[in-house]
Short mmCIF file of C-alpha atoms in Angstrom, two decimals:
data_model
loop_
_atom_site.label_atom_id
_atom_site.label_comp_id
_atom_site.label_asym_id
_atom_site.label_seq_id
_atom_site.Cartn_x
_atom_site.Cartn_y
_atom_site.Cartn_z
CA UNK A 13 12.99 5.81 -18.96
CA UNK A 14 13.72 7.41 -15.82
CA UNK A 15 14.48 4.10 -13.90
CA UNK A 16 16.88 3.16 -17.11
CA UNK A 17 18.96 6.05 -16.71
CA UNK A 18 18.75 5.69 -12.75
CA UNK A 19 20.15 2.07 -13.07
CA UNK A 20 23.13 3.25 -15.65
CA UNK A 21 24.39 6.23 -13.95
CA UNK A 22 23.33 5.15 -10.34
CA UNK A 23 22.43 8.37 -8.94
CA UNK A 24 19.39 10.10 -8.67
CA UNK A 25 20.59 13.66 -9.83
CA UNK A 26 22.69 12.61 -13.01
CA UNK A 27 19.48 10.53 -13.71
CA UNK A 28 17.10 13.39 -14.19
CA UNK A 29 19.62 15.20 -16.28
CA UNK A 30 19.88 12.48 -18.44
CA UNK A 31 16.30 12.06 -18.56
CA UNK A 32 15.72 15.85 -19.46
CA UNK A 33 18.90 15.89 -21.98
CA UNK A 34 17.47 12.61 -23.60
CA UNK A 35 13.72 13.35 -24.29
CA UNK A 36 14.56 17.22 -25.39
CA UNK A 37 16.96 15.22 -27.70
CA UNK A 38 14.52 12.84 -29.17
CA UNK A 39 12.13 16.08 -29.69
CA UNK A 40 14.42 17.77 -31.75
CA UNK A 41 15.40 14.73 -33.50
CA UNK A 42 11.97 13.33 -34.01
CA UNK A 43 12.20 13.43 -37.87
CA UNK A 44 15.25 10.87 -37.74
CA UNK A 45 13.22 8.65 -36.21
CA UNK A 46 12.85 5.94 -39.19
CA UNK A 47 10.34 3.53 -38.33
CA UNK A 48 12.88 0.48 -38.04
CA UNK A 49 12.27 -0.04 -34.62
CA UNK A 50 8.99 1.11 -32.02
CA UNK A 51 9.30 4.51 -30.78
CA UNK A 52 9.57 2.98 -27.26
CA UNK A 53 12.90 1.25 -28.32
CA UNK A 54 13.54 4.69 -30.16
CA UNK A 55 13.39 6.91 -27.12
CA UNK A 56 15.36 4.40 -24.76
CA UNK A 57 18.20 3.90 -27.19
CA UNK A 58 18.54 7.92 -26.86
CA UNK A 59 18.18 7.20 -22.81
CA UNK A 60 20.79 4.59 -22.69
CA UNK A 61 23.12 6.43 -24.93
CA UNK A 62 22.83 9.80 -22.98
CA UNK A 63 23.01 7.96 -19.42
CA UNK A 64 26.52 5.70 -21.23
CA UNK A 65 27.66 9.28 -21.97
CA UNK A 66 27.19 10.42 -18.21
CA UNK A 67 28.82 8.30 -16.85
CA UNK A 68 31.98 8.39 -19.40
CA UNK A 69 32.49 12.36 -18.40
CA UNK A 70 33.06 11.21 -14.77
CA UNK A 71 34.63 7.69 -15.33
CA UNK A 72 37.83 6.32 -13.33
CA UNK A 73 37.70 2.90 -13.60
CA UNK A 74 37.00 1.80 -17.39
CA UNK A 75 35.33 -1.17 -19.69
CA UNK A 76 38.18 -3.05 -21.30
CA UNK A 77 38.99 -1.85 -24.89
CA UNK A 78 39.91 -4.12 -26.83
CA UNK A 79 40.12 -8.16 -27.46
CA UNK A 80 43.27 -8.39 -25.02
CA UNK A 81 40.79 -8.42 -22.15
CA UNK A 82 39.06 -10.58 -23.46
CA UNK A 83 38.54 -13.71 -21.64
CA UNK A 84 36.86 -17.20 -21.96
CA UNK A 85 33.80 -18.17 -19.99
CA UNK A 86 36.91 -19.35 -17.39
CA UNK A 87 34.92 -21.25 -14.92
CA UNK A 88 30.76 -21.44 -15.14
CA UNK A 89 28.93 -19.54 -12.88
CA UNK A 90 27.94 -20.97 -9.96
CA UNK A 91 23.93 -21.23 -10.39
CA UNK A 92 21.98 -21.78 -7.72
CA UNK A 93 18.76 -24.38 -7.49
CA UNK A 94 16.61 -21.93 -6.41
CA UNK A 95 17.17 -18.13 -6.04
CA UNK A 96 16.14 -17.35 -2.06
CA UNK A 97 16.93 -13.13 -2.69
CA UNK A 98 14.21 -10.55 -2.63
CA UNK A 99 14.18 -7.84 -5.56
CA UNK A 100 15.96 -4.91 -2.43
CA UNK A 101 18.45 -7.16 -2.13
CA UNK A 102 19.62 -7.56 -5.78
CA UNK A 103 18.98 -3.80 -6.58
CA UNK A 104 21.50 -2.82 -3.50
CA UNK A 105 23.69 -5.66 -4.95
CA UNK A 106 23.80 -4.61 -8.43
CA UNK A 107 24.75 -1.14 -7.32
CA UNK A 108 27.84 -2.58 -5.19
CA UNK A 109 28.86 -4.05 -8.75
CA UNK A 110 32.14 -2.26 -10.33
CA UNK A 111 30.91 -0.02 -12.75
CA UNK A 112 32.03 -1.91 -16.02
CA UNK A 113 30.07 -5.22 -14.44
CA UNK A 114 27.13 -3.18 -14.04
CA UNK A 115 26.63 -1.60 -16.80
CA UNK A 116 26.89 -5.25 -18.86
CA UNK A 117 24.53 -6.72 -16.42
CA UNK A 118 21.73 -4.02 -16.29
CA UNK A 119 21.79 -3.27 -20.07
CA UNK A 120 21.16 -7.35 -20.85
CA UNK A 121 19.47 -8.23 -17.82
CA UNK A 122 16.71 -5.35 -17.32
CA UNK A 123 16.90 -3.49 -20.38
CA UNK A 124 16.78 -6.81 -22.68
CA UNK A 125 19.94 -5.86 -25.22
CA UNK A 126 22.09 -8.49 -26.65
CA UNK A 127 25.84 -9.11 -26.75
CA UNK A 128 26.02 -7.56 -30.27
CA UNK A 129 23.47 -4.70 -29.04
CA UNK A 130 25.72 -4.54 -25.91
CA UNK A 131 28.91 -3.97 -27.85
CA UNK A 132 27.89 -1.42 -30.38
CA UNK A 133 26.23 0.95 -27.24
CA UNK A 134 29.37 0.22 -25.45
CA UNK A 135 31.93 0.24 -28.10
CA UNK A 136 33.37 -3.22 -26.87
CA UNK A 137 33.64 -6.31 -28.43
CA UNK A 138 30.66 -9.43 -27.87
CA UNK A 139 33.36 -11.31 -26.57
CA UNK A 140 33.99 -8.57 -24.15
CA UNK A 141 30.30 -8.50 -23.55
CA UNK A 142 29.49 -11.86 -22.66
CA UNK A 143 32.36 -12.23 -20.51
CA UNK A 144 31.85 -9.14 -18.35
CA UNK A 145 28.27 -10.45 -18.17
CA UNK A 146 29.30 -13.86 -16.84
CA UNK A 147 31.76 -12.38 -14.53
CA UNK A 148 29.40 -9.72 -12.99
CA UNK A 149 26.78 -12.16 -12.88
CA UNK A 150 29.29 -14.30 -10.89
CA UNK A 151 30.10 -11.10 -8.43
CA UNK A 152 26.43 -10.42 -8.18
CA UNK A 153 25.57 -13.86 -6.56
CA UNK A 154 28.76 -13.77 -4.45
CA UNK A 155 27.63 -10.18 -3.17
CA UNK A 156 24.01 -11.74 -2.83
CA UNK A 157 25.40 -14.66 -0.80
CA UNK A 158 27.79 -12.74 1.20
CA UNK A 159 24.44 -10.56 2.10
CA UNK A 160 22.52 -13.31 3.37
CA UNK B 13 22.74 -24.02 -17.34
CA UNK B 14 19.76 -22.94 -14.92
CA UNK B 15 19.53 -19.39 -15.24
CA UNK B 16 17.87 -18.69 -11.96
CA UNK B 17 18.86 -15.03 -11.75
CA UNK B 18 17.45 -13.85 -15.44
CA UNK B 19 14.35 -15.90 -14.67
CA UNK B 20 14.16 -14.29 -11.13
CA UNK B 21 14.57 -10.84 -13.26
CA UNK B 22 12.06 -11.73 -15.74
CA UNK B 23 9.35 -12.49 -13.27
CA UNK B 24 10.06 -9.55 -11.00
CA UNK B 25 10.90 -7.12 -13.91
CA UNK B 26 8.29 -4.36 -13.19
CA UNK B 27 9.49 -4.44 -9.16
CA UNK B 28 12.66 -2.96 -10.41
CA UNK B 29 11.20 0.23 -12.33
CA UNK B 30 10.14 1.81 -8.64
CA UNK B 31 12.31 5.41 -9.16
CA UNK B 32 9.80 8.01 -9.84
CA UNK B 33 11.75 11.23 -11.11
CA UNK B 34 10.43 14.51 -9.12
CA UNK B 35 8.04 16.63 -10.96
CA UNK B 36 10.60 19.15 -11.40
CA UNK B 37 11.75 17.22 -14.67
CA UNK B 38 9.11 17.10 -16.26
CA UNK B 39 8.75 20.70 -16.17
CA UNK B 40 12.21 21.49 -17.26
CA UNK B 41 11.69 19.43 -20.47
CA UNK B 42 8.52 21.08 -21.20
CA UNK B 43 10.38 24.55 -20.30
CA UNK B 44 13.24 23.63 -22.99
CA UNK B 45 10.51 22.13 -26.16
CA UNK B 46 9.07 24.70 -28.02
CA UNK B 47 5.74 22.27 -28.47
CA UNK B 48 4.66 19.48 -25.63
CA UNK B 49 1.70 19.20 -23.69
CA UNK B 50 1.14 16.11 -23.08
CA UNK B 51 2.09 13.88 -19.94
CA UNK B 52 3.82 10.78 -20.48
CA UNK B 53 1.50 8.46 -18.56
CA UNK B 54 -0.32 5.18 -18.59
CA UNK B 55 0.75 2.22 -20.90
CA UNK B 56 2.25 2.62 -24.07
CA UNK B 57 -1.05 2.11 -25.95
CA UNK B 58 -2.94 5.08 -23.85
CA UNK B 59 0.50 6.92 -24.24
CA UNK B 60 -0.09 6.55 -28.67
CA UNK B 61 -3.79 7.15 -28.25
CA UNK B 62 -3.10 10.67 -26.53
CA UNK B 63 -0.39 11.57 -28.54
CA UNK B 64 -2.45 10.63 -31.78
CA UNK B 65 -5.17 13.40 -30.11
CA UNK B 66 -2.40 15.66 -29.65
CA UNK B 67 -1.50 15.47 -33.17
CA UNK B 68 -5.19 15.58 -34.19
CA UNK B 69 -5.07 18.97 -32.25
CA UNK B 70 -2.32 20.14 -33.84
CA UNK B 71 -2.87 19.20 -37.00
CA UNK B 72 -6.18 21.09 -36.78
CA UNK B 73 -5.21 24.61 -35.19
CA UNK B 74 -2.26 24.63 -37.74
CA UNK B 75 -5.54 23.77 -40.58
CA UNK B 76 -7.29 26.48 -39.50
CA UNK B 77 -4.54 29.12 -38.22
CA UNK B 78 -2.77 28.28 -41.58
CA UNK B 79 -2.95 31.72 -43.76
CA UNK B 80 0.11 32.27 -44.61
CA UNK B 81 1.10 29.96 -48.12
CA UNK B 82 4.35 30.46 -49.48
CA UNK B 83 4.48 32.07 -52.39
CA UNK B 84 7.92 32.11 -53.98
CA UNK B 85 7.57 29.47 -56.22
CA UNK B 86 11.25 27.89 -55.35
CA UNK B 87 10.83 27.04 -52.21
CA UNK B 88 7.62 25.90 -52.49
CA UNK B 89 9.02 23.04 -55.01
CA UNK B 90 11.37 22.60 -52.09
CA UNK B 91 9.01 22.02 -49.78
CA UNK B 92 6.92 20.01 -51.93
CA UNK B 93 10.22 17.77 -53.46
CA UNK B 94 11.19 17.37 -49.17
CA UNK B 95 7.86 16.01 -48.77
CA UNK B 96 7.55 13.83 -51.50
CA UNK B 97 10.48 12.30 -50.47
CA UNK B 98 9.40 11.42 -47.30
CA UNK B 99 6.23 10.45 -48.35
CA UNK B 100 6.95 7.63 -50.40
CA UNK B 101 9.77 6.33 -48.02
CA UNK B 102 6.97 6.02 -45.11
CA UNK B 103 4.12 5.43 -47.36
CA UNK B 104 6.15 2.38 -48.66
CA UNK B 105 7.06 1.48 -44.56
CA UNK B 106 2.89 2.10 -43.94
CA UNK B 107 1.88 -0.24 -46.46
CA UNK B 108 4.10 -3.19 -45.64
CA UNK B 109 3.70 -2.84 -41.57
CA UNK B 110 -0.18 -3.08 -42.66
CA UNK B 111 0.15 -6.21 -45.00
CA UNK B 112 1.93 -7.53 -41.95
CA UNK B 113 -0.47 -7.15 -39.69
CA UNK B 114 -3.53 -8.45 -42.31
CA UNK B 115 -1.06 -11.82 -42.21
CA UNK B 116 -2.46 -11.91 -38.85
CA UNK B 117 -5.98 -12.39 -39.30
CA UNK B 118 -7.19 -11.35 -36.14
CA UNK B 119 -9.00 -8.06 -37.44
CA UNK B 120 -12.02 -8.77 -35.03
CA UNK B 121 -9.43 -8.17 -31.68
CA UNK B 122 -8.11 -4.55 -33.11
CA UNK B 123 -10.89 -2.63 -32.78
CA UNK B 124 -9.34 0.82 -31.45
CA UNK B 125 -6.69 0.35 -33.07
CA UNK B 126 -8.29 0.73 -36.49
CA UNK B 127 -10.61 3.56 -35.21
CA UNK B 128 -6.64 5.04 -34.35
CA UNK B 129 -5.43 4.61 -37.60
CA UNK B 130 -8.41 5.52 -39.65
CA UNK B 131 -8.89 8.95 -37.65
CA UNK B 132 -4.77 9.74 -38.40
CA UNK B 133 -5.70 8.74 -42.32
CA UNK B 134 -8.35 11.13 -42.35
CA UNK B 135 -6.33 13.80 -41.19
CA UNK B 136 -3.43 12.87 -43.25
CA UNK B 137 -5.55 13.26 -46.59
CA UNK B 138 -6.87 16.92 -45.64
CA UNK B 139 -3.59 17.93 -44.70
CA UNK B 140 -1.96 16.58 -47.67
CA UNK B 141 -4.53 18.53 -49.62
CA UNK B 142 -3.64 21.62 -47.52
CA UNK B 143 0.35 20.74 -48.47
CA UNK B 144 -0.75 20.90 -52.39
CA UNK B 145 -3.19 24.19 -52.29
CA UNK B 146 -1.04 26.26 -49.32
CA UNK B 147 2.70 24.80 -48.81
CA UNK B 148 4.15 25.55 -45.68
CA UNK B 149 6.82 24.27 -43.34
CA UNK B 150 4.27 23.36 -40.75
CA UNK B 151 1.74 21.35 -43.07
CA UNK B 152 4.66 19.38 -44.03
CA UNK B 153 5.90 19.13 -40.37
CA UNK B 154 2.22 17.95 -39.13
CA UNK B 155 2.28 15.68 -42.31
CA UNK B 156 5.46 14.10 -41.44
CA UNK B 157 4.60 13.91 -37.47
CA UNK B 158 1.03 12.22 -39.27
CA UNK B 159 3.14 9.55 -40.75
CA UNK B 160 5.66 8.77 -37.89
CA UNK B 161 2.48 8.36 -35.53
CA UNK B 162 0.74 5.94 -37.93
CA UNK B 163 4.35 3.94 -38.26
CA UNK B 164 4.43 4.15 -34.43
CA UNK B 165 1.29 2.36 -33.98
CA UNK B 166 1.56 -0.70 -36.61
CA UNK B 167 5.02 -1.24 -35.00
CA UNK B 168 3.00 -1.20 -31.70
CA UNK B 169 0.22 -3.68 -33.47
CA UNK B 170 2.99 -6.08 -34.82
CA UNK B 171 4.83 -6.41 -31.52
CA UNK B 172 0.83 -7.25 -30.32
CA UNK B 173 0.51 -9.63 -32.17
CA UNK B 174 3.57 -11.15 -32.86
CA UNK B 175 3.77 -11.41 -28.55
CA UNK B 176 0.02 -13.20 -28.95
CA UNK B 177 1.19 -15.57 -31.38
CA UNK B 178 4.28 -16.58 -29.52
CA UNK B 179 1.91 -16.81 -26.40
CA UNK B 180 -0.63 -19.35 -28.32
CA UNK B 181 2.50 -21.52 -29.84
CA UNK B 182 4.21 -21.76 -26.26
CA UNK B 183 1.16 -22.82 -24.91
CA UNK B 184 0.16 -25.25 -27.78
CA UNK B 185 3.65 -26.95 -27.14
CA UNK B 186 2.58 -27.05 -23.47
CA UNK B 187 -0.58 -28.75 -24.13
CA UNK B 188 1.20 -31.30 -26.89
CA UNK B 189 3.31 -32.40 -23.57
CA UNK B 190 0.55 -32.92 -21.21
#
């Protein structure tokens, strides 16, 4: 839980309040927990959703709002035959990513969300989602490449 | 499309989760909940086996602590109507997690966790006797925490099995190619 919320809000100290706000939370609200999903999925849904919160107290630069933004997959990303990175290397990358791209990225990527689970947590559109995830994915090799 | 990066992900995922939070968290939550003892360690299996021995715990000191019935007859049909409530909507959850997971057929490999279950359905019926003799908040509470373990861990033994299954068909279709 503690690496989710590291990889969200991208520092260590807004982590561990997030962490601490989060699972204090989910103890207090232990009797809404329904059963629908495991408590695992439970507990990091309250993570995410604290750590998304974090971040929006302190945010500049913002996610795109509405379907305006919205763009088509414009040109594919450029995937490479075989990936030559080590796991540092795309960690430091993903934190160079703009905020917006890596949120997108590290909520489908590592935390296994769709586009539809994507865009209720972030209050975007799936078009919105699976855009921003193509285009960070795009800046994320670019940044990788540029590294090597 | 080759997805190189989400397979490079998916086969390194556990090298990303390195951040260890300072022990200093954990003892702030435990300052700020008015009940937790136990560590959040180990896999998610060991994790439901120790909190289903905290609960057993609980359940017990609040058994045998427990002198203190409610008397006023209102809010003891409160009490009882809240957890009635509950009951069924759980009960109902209970009994169709565990007709999934008899679908399976693979009894034989589940060994703890029935030994799990059938300790937190012991407990559950003494309590629930408790609940009708000597109402009280905290019966209900351990009740309710009873029922919300045992959902916890047939969720855990469908995802189980549901990942072994998917795991035998992938690899049936692997050995249809060869």
């Amino acid at each position: 839980m503690y690496n989710i919320a590291y990889r969200i809000v991208g520092s260590t100290e807004e982590a561990q309040d997030v962490v601490q706000e989060a699972f204090v939370s989910a103890f207090k609200n232990l009797v809404h927990y329904r059963g629908d999903s495991t408590f695992g999925a439970w507990l990091k849904r309250i993570v995410v959703n604290k750590a998304i919160n974090q971040i929006k107290k302190r945010r500049t630069e913002r996610l795109p709002e509405d379907d305006r933004w919205d763009v088509k997959d414009e040109e594919p990303v450029d995937e490479l035959e075989k990936f030559p990175f080590t796991v540092e290397k795309v960690k430091s990358s993903i934190r160079l990513l703009p905020e917006g791209y890596r949120l997108v990225l590290t909520l489908y990527l590592m935390e296994g969300y769709d586009h539809s689970e994507i865009a209720e947590i972030l209050g975007i559109t799936e078009s919105t989602s699976k855009s921003q995830f193509n285009r960070s994915k795009k800046k994320l090799i670019e940044l990788l490449k540029s590294k090597n | 499309m080759k997805d190189t990066l989400g397979k490079f992900v998916s086969q390194n995922r556990e090298a990303f989760d390195d951040q260890e939070p300072p022990e200093s968290v954990w003892r702030s939550i435990d300052a700020l909940l008015p009940l937790q003892r136990q560590r959040f360690l180990g896999s998610p299996m060991v994790r439901w086996r120790a909190a289903a021995v905290l609960f057993f715990v609980v359940s017990v000191y609040l058994f045998v602590t427990h002198n203190t019935g409610i008397t006023h007859r209102g809010e003891t049909a409160r009490l009882q109507k809240d957890f009635t409530d509950l009951d069924s909507f759980y009960s109902s959850q209970i009994t169709e997690k565990m007709r999934l997971i008899n679908d399976y057929d693979e009894v034989g490999e589940n060994e703890q966790f029935t030994q799990d279950f059938q300790k937190l359905d012991a407990m559950y019926q003494v309590l629930r006797e408790e609940m009708k003799n000597n109402p009280s908040e905290e019966v209900k509470d351990a009740l309710i925490l009873n029922l919300l373990v045992r959902v916890d861990l047939l969720n855990q033994q469908l995802k189980k099995l549901e990942d072994s299954r998917k795991g035998w068909k992938i690899k049936k279709w692997e050995d249809s190619k060869i």
